[in-house]
mmCIF file with all atom_site columns, C-alpha atoms in Angstrom:
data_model
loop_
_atom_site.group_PDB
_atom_site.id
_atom_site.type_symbol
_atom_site.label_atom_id
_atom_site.label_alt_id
_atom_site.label_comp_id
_atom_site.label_asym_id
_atom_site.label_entity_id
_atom_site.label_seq_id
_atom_site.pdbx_PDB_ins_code
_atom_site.Cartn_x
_atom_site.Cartn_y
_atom_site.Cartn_z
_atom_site.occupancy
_atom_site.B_iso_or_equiv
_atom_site.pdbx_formal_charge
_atom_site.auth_seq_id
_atom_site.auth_comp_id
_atom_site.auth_asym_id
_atom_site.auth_atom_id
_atom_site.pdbx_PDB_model_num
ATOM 1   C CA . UNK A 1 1   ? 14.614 -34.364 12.268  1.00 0.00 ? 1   UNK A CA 1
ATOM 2   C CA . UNK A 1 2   ? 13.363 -31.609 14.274  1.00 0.00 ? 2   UNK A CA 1
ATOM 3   C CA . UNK A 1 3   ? 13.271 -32.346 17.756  1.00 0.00 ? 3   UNK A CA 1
ATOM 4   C CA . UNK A 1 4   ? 10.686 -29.954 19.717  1.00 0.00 ? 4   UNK A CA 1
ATOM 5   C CA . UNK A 1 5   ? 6.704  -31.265 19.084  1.00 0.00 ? 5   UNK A CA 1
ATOM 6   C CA . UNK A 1 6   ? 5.803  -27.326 19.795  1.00 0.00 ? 6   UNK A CA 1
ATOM 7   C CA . UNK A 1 7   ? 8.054  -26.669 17.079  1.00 0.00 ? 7   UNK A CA 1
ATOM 8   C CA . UNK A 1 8   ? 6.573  -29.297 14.656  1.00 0.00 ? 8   UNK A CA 1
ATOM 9   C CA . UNK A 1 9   ? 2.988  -28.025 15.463  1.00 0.00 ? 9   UNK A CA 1
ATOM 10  C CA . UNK A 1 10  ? 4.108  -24.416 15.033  1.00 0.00 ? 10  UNK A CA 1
ATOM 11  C CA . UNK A 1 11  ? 5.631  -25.465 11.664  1.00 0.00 ? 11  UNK A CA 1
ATOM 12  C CA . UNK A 1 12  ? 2.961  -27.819 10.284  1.00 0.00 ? 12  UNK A CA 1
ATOM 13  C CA . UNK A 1 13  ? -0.022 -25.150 11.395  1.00 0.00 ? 13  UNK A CA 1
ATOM 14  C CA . UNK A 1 14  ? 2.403  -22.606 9.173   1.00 0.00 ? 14  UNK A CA 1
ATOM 15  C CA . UNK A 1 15  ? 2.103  -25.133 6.142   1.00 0.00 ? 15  UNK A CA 1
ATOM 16  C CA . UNK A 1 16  ? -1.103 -26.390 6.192   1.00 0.00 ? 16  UNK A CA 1
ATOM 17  C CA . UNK A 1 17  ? -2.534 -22.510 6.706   1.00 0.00 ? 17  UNK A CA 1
ATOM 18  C CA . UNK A 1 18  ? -0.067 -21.353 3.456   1.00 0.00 ? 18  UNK A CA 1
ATOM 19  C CA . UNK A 1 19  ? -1.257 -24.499 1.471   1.00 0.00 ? 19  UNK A CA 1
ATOM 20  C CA . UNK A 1 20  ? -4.902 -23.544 2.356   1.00 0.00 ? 20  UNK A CA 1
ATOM 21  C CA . UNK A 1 21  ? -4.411 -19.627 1.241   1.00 0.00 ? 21  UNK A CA 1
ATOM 22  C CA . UNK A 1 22  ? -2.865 -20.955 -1.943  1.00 0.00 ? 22  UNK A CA 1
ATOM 23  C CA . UNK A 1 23  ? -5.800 -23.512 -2.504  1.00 0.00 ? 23  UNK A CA 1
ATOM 24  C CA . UNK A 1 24  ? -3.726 -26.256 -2.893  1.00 0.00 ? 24  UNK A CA 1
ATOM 25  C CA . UNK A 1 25  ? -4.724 -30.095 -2.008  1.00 0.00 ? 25  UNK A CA 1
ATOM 26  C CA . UNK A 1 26  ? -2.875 -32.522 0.144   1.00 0.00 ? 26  UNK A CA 1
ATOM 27  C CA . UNK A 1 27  ? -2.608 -34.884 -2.759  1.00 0.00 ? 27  UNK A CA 1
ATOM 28  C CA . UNK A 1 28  ? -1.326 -31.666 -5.070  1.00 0.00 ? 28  UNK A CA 1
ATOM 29  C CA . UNK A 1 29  ? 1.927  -31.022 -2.134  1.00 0.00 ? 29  UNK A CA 1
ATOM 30  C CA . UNK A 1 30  ? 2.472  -34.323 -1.715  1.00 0.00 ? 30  UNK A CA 1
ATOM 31  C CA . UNK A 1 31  ? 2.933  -35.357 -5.608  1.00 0.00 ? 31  UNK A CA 1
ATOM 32  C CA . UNK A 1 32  ? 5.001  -31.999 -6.226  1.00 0.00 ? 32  UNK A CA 1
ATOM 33  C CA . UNK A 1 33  ? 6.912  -32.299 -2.933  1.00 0.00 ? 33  UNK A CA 1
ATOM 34  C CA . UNK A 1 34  ? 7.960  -36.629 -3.526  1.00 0.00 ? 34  UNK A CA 1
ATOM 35  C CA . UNK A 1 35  ? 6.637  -36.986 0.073   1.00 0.00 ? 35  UNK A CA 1
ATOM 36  C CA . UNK A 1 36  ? 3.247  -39.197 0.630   1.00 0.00 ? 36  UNK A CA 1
ATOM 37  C CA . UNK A 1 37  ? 0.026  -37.884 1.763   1.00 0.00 ? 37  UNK A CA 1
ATOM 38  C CA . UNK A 1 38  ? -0.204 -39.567 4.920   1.00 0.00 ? 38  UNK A CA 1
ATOM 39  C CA . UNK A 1 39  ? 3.299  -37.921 6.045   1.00 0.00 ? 39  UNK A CA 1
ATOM 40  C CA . UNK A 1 40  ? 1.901  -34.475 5.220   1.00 0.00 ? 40  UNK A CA 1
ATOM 41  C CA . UNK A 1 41  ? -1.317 -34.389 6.939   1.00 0.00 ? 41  UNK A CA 1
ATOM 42  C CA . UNK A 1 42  ? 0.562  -35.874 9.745   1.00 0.00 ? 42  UNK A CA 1
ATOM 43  C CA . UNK A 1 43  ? 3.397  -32.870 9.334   1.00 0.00 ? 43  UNK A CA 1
ATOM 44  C CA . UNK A 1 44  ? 0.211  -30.243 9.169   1.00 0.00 ? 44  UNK A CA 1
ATOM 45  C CA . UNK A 1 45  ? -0.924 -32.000 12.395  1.00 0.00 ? 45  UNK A CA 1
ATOM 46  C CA . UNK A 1 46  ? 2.073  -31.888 14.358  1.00 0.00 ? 46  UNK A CA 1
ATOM 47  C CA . UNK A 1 47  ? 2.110  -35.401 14.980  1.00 0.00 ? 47  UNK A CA 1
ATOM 48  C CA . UNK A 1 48  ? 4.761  -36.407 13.055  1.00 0.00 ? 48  UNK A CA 1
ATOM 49  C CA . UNK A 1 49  ? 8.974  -33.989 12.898  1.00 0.00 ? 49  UNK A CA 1
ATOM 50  C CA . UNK A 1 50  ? 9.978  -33.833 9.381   1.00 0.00 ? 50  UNK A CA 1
ATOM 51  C CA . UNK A 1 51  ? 13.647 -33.617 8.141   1.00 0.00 ? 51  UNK A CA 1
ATOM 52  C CA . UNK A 1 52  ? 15.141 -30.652 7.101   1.00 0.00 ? 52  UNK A CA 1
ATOM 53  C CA . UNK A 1 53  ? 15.408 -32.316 3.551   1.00 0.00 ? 53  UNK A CA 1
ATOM 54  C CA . UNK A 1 54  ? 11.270 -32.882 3.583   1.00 0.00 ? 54  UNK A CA 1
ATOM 55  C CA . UNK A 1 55  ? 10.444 -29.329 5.183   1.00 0.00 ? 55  UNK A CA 1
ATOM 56  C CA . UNK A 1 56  ? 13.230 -28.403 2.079   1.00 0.00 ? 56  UNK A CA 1
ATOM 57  C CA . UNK A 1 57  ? 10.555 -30.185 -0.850  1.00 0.00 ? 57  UNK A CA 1
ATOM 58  C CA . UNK A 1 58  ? 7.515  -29.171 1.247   1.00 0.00 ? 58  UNK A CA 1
ATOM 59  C CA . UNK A 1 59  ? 8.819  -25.442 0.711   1.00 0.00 ? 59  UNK A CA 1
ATOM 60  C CA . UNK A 1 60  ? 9.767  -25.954 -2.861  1.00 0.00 ? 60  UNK A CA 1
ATOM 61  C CA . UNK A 1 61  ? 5.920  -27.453 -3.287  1.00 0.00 ? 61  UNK A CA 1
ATOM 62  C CA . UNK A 1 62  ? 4.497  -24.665 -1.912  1.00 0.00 ? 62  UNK A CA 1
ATOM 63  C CA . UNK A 1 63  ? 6.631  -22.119 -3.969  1.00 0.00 ? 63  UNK A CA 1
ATOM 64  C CA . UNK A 1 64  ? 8.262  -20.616 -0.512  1.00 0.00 ? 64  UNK A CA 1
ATOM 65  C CA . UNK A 1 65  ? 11.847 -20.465 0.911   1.00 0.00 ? 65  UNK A CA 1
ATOM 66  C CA . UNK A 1 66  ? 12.374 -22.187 3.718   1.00 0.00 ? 66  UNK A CA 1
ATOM 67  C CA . UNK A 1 67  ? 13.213 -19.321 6.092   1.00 0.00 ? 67  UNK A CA 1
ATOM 68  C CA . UNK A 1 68  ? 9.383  -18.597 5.728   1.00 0.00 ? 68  UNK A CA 1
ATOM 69  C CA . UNK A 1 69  ? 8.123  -21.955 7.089   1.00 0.00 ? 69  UNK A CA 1
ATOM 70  C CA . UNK A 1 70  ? 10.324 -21.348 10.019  1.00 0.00 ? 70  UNK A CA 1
ATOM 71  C CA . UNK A 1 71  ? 9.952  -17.112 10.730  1.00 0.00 ? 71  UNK A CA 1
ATOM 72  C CA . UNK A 1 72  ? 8.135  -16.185 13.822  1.00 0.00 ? 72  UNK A CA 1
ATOM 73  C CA . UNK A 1 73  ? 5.867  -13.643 13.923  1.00 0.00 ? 73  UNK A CA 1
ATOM 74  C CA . UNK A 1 74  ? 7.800  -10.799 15.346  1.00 0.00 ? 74  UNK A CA 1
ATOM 75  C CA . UNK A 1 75  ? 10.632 -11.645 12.007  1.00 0.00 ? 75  UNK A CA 1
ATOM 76  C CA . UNK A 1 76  ? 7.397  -10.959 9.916   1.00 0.00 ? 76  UNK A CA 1
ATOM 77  C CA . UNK A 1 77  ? 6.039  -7.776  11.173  1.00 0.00 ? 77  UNK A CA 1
ATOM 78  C CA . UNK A 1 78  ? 8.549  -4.705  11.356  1.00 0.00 ? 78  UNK A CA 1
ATOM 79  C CA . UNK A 1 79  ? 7.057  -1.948  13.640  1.00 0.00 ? 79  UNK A CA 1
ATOM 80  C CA . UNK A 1 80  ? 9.194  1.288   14.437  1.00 0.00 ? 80  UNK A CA 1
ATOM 81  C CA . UNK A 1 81  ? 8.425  3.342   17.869  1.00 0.00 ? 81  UNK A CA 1
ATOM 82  C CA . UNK A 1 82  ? 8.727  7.183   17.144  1.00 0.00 ? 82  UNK A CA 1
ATOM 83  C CA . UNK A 1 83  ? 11.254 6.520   19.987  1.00 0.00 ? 83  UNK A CA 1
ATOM 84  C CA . UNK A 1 84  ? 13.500 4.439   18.185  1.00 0.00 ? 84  UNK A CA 1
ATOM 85  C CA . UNK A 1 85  ? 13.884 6.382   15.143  1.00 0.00 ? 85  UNK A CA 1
ATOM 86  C CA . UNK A 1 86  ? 18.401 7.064   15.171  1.00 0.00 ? 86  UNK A CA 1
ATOM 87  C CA . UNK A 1 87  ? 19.006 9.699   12.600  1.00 0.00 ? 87  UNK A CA 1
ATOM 88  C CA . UNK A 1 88  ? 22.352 9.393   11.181  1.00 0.00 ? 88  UNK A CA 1
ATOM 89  C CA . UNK A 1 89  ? 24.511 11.467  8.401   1.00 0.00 ? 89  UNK A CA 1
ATOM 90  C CA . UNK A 1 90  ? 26.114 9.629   5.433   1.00 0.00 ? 90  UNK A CA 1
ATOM 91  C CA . UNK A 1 91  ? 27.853 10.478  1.996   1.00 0.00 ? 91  UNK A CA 1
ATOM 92  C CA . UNK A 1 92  ? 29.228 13.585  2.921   1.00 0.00 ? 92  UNK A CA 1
ATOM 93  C CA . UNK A 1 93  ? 25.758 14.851  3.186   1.00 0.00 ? 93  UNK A CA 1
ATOM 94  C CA . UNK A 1 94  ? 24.242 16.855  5.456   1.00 0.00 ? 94  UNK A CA 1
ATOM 95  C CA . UNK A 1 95  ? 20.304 15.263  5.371   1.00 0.00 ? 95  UNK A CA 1
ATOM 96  C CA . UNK A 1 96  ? 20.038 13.072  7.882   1.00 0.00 ? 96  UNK A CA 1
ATOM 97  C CA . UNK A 1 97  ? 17.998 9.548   7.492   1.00 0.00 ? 97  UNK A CA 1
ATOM 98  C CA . UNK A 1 98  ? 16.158 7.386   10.225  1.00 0.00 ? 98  UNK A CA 1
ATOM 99  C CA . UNK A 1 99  ? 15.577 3.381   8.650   1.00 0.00 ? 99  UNK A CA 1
ATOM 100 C CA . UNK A 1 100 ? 12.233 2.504   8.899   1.00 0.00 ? 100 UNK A CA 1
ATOM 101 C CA . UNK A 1 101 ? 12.351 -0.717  7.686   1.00 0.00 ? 101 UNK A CA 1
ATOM 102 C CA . UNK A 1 102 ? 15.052 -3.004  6.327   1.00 0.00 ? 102 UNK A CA 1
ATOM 103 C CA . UNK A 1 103 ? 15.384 -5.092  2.928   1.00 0.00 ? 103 UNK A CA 1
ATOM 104 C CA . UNK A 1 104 ? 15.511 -8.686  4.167   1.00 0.00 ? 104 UNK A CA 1
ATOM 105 C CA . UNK A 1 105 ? 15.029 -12.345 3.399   1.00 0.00 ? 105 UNK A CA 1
ATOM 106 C CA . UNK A 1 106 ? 11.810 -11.927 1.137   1.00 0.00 ? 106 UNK A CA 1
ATOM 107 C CA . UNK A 1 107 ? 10.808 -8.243  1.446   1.00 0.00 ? 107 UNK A CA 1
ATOM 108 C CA . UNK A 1 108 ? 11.755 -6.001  -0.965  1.00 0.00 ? 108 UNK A CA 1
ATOM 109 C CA . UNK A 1 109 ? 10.351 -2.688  0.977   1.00 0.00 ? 109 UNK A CA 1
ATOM 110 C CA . UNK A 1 110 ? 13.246 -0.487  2.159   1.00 0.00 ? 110 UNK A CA 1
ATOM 111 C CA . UNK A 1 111 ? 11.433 2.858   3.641   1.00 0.00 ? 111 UNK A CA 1
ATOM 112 C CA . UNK A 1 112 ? 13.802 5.649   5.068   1.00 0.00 ? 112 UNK A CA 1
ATOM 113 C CA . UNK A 1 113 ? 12.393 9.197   6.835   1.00 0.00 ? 113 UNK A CA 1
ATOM 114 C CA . UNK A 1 114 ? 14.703 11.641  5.533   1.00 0.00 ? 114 UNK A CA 1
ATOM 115 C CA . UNK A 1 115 ? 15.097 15.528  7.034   1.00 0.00 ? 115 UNK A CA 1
ATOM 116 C CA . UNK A 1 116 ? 16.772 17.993  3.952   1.00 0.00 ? 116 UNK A CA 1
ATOM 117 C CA . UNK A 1 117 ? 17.702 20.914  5.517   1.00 0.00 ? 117 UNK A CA 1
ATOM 118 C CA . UNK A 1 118 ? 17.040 24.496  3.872   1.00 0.00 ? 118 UNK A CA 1
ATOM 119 C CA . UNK A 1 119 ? 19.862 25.380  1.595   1.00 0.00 ? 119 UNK A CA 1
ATOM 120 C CA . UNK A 1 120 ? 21.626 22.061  1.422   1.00 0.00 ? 120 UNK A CA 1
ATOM 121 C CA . UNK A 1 121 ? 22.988 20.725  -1.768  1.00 0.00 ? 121 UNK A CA 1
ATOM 122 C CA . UNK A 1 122 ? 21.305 18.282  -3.674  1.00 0.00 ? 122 UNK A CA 1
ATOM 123 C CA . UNK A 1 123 ? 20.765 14.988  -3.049  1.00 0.00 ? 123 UNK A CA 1
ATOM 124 C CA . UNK A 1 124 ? 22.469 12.909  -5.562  1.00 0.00 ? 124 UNK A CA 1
ATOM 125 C CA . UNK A 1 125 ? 21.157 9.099   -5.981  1.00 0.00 ? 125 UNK A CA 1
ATOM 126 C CA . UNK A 1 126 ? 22.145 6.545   -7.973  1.00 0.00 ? 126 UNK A CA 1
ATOM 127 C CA . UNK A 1 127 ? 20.049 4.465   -10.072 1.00 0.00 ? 127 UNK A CA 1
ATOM 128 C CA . UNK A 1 128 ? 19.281 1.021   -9.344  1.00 0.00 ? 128 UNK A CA 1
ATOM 129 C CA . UNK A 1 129 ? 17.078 -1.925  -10.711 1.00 0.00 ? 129 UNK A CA 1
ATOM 130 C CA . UNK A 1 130 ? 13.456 -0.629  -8.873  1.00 0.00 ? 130 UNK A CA 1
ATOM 131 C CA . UNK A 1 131 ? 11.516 1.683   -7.823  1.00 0.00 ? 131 UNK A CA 1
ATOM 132 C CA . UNK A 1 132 ? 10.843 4.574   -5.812  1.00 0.00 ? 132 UNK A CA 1
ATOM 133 C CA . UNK A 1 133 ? 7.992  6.493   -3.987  1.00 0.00 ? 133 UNK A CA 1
ATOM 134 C CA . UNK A 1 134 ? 8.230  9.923   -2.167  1.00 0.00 ? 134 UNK A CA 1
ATOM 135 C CA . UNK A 1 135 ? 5.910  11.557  0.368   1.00 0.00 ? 135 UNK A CA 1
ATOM 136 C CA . UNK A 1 136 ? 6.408  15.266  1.566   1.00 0.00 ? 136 UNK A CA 1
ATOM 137 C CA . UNK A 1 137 ? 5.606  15.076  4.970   1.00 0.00 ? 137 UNK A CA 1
ATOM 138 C CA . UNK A 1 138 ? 6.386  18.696  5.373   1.00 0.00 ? 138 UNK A CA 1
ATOM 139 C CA . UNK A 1 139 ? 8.277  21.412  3.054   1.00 0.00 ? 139 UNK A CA 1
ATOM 140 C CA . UNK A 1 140 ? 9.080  20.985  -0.399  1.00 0.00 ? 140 UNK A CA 1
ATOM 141 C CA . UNK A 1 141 ? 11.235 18.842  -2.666  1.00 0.00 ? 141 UNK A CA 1
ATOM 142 C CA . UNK A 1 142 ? 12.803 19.289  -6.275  1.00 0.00 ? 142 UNK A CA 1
ATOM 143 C CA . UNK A 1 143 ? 13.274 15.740  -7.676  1.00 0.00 ? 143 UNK A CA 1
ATOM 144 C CA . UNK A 1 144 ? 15.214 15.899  -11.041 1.00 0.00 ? 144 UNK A CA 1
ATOM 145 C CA . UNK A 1 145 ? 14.785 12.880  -13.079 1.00 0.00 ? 145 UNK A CA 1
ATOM 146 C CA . UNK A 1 146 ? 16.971 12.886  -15.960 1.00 0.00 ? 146 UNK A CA 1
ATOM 147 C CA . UNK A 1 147 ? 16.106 15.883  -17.978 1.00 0.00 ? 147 UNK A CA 1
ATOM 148 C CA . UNK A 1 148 ? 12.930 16.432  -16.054 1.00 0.00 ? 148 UNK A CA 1
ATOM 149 C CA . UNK A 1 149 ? 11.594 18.655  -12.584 1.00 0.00 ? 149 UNK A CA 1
ATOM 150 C CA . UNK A 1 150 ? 9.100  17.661  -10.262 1.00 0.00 ? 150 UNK A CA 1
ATOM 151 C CA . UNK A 1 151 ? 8.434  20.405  -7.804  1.00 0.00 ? 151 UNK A CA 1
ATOM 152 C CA . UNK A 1 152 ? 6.643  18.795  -4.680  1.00 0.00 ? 152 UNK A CA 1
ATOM 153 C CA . UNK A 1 153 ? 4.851  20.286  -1.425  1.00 0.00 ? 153 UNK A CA 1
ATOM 154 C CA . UNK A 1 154 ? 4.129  18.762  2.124   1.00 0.00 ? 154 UNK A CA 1
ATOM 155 C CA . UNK A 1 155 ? 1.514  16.209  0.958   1.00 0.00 ? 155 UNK A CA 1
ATOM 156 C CA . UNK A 1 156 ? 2.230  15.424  -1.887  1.00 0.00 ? 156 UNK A CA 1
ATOM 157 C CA . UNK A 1 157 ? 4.066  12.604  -3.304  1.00 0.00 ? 157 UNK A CA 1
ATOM 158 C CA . UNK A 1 158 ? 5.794  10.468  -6.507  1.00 0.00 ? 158 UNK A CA 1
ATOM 159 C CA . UNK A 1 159 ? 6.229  6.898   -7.803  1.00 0.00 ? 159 UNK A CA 1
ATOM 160 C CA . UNK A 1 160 ? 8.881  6.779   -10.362 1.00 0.00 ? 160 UNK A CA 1
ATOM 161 C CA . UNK A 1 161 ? 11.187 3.591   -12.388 1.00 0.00 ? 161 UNK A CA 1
ATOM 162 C CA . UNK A 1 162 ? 14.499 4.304   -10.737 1.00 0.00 ? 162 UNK A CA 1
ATOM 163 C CA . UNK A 1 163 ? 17.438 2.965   -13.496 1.00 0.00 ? 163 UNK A CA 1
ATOM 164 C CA . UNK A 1 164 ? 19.294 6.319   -13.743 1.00 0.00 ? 164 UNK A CA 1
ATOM 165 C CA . UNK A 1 165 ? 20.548 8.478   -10.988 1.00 0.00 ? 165 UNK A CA 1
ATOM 166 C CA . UNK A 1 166 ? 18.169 11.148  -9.983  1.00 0.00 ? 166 UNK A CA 1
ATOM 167 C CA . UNK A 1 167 ? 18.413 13.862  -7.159  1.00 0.00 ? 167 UNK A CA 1
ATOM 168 C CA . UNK A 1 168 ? 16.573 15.913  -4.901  1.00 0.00 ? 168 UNK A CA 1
ATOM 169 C CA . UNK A 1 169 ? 17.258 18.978  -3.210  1.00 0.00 ? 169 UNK A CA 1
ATOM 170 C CA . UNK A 1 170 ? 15.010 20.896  -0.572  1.00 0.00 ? 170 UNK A CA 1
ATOM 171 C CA . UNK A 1 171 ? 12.841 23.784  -2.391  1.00 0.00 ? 171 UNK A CA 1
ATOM 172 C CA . UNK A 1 172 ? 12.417 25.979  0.941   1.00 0.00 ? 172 UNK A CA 1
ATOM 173 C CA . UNK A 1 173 ? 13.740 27.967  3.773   1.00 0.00 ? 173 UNK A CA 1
ATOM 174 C CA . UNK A 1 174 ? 12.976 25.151  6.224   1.00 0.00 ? 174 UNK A CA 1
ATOM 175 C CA . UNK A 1 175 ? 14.007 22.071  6.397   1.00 0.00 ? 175 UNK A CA 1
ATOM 176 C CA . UNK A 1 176 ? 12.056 19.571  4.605   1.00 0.00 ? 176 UNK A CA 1
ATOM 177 C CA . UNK A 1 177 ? 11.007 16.051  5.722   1.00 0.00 ? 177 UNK A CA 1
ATOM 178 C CA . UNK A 1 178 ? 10.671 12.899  3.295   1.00 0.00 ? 178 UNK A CA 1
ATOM 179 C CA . UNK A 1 179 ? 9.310  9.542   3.583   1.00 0.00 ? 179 UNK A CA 1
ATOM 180 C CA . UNK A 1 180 ? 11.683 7.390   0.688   1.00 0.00 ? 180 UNK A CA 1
ATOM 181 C CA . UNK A 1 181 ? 10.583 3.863   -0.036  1.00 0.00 ? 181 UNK A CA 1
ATOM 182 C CA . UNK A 1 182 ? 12.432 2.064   -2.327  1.00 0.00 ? 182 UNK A CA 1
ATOM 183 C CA . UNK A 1 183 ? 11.363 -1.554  -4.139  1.00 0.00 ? 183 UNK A CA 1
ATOM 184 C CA . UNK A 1 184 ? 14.049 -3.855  -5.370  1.00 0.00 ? 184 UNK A CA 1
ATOM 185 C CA . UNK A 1 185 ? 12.913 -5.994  -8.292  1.00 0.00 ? 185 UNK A CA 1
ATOM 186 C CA . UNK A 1 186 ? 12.965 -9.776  -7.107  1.00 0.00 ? 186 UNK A CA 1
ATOM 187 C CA . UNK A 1 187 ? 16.366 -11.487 -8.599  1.00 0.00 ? 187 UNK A CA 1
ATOM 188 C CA . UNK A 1 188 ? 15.275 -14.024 -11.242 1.00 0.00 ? 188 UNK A CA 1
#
């Protein structure tokens, strides 16, 4: 049972505001969860600590993992201060990359600021079940997709499938700069 009424509150406001964005009834969670009614409404209300077990089959009503019902909102919302941004080498190469944001639990975002130096060799990535966008923020990119080039100046971007190993190089005499985000398909 969970112990702390705030905590029950906090919880049962999360699931009774997720049931409402979904338009689902009390009746509709409580037949596809096992659990009665009564005990729901009570759970949404605070006034009554379910069991890991029920929060489990409320979850599994609502179509959620449990981590959800139980995130607070700073494990929800990922913000990144210009003055936190670490840049760090890797791979032997010599771009450097500062992690925006992180794949983790449910999100599937992974966004990356990369700098590619002038005259650096290319970028070689491999491919992976997703997808990929690219925004210049300044300079100029070659991204080679299998047989093809995409040349691509400060401001302009790309969305692309990313199966097969691609690369990008910088196409100037300064250093370029990169926004990467990559989406992971959702494991079925």
């Amino acid at each position: 049972m969970l112990e702390h009424t705030d905590h029950a509150s906090n919880l049962g406001s999360k699931i009774r505001a997720l049931r409402s964005k979904l338009g689902r009834t009390l009746e509709e969670i409580a037949v596809a969860s096992g659990l009665s009614k009564a005990f729901l409404s009570q759970v949404e209300r605070g006034l009554a600590n379910p069991s890991i077990m029920s929060v489990k089959h409320i979850a599994g009503a609502l179509g959620v993992e449990v981590s959800l019902l139980f995130q607070t909102p700073s494990e929800e919302i990922s913000i990144r201060r210009r003055e936190q941004l670490e840049f760090a080498n890797f791979l032997d190469s010599e771009n450097s990359f500062a992690q925006l944001t992180r794949l983790s639990g449910r999100r599937r975002l992974e966004s990356v600021l990369v700098r590619l130096p002038s005259g650096q060799a290319p970028l070689e990535i491999a491919g992976f079940a997703g997808q990929d966008f690219l925004l210049v923020i300044a300079g100029g990119v070659v991204l080679k997709l299998g047989s093809d080039a995409f040349i691509l100046g400060e401001g302009d971007s790309i969305h692309y499938e990313s199966p097969v190993p691609h690369s990008w190089v910088n196409a100037g005499r300064k250093d370029s700069i990169v926004i990467r985000v990559r989406a992971t398909r959702e494991k079925a």
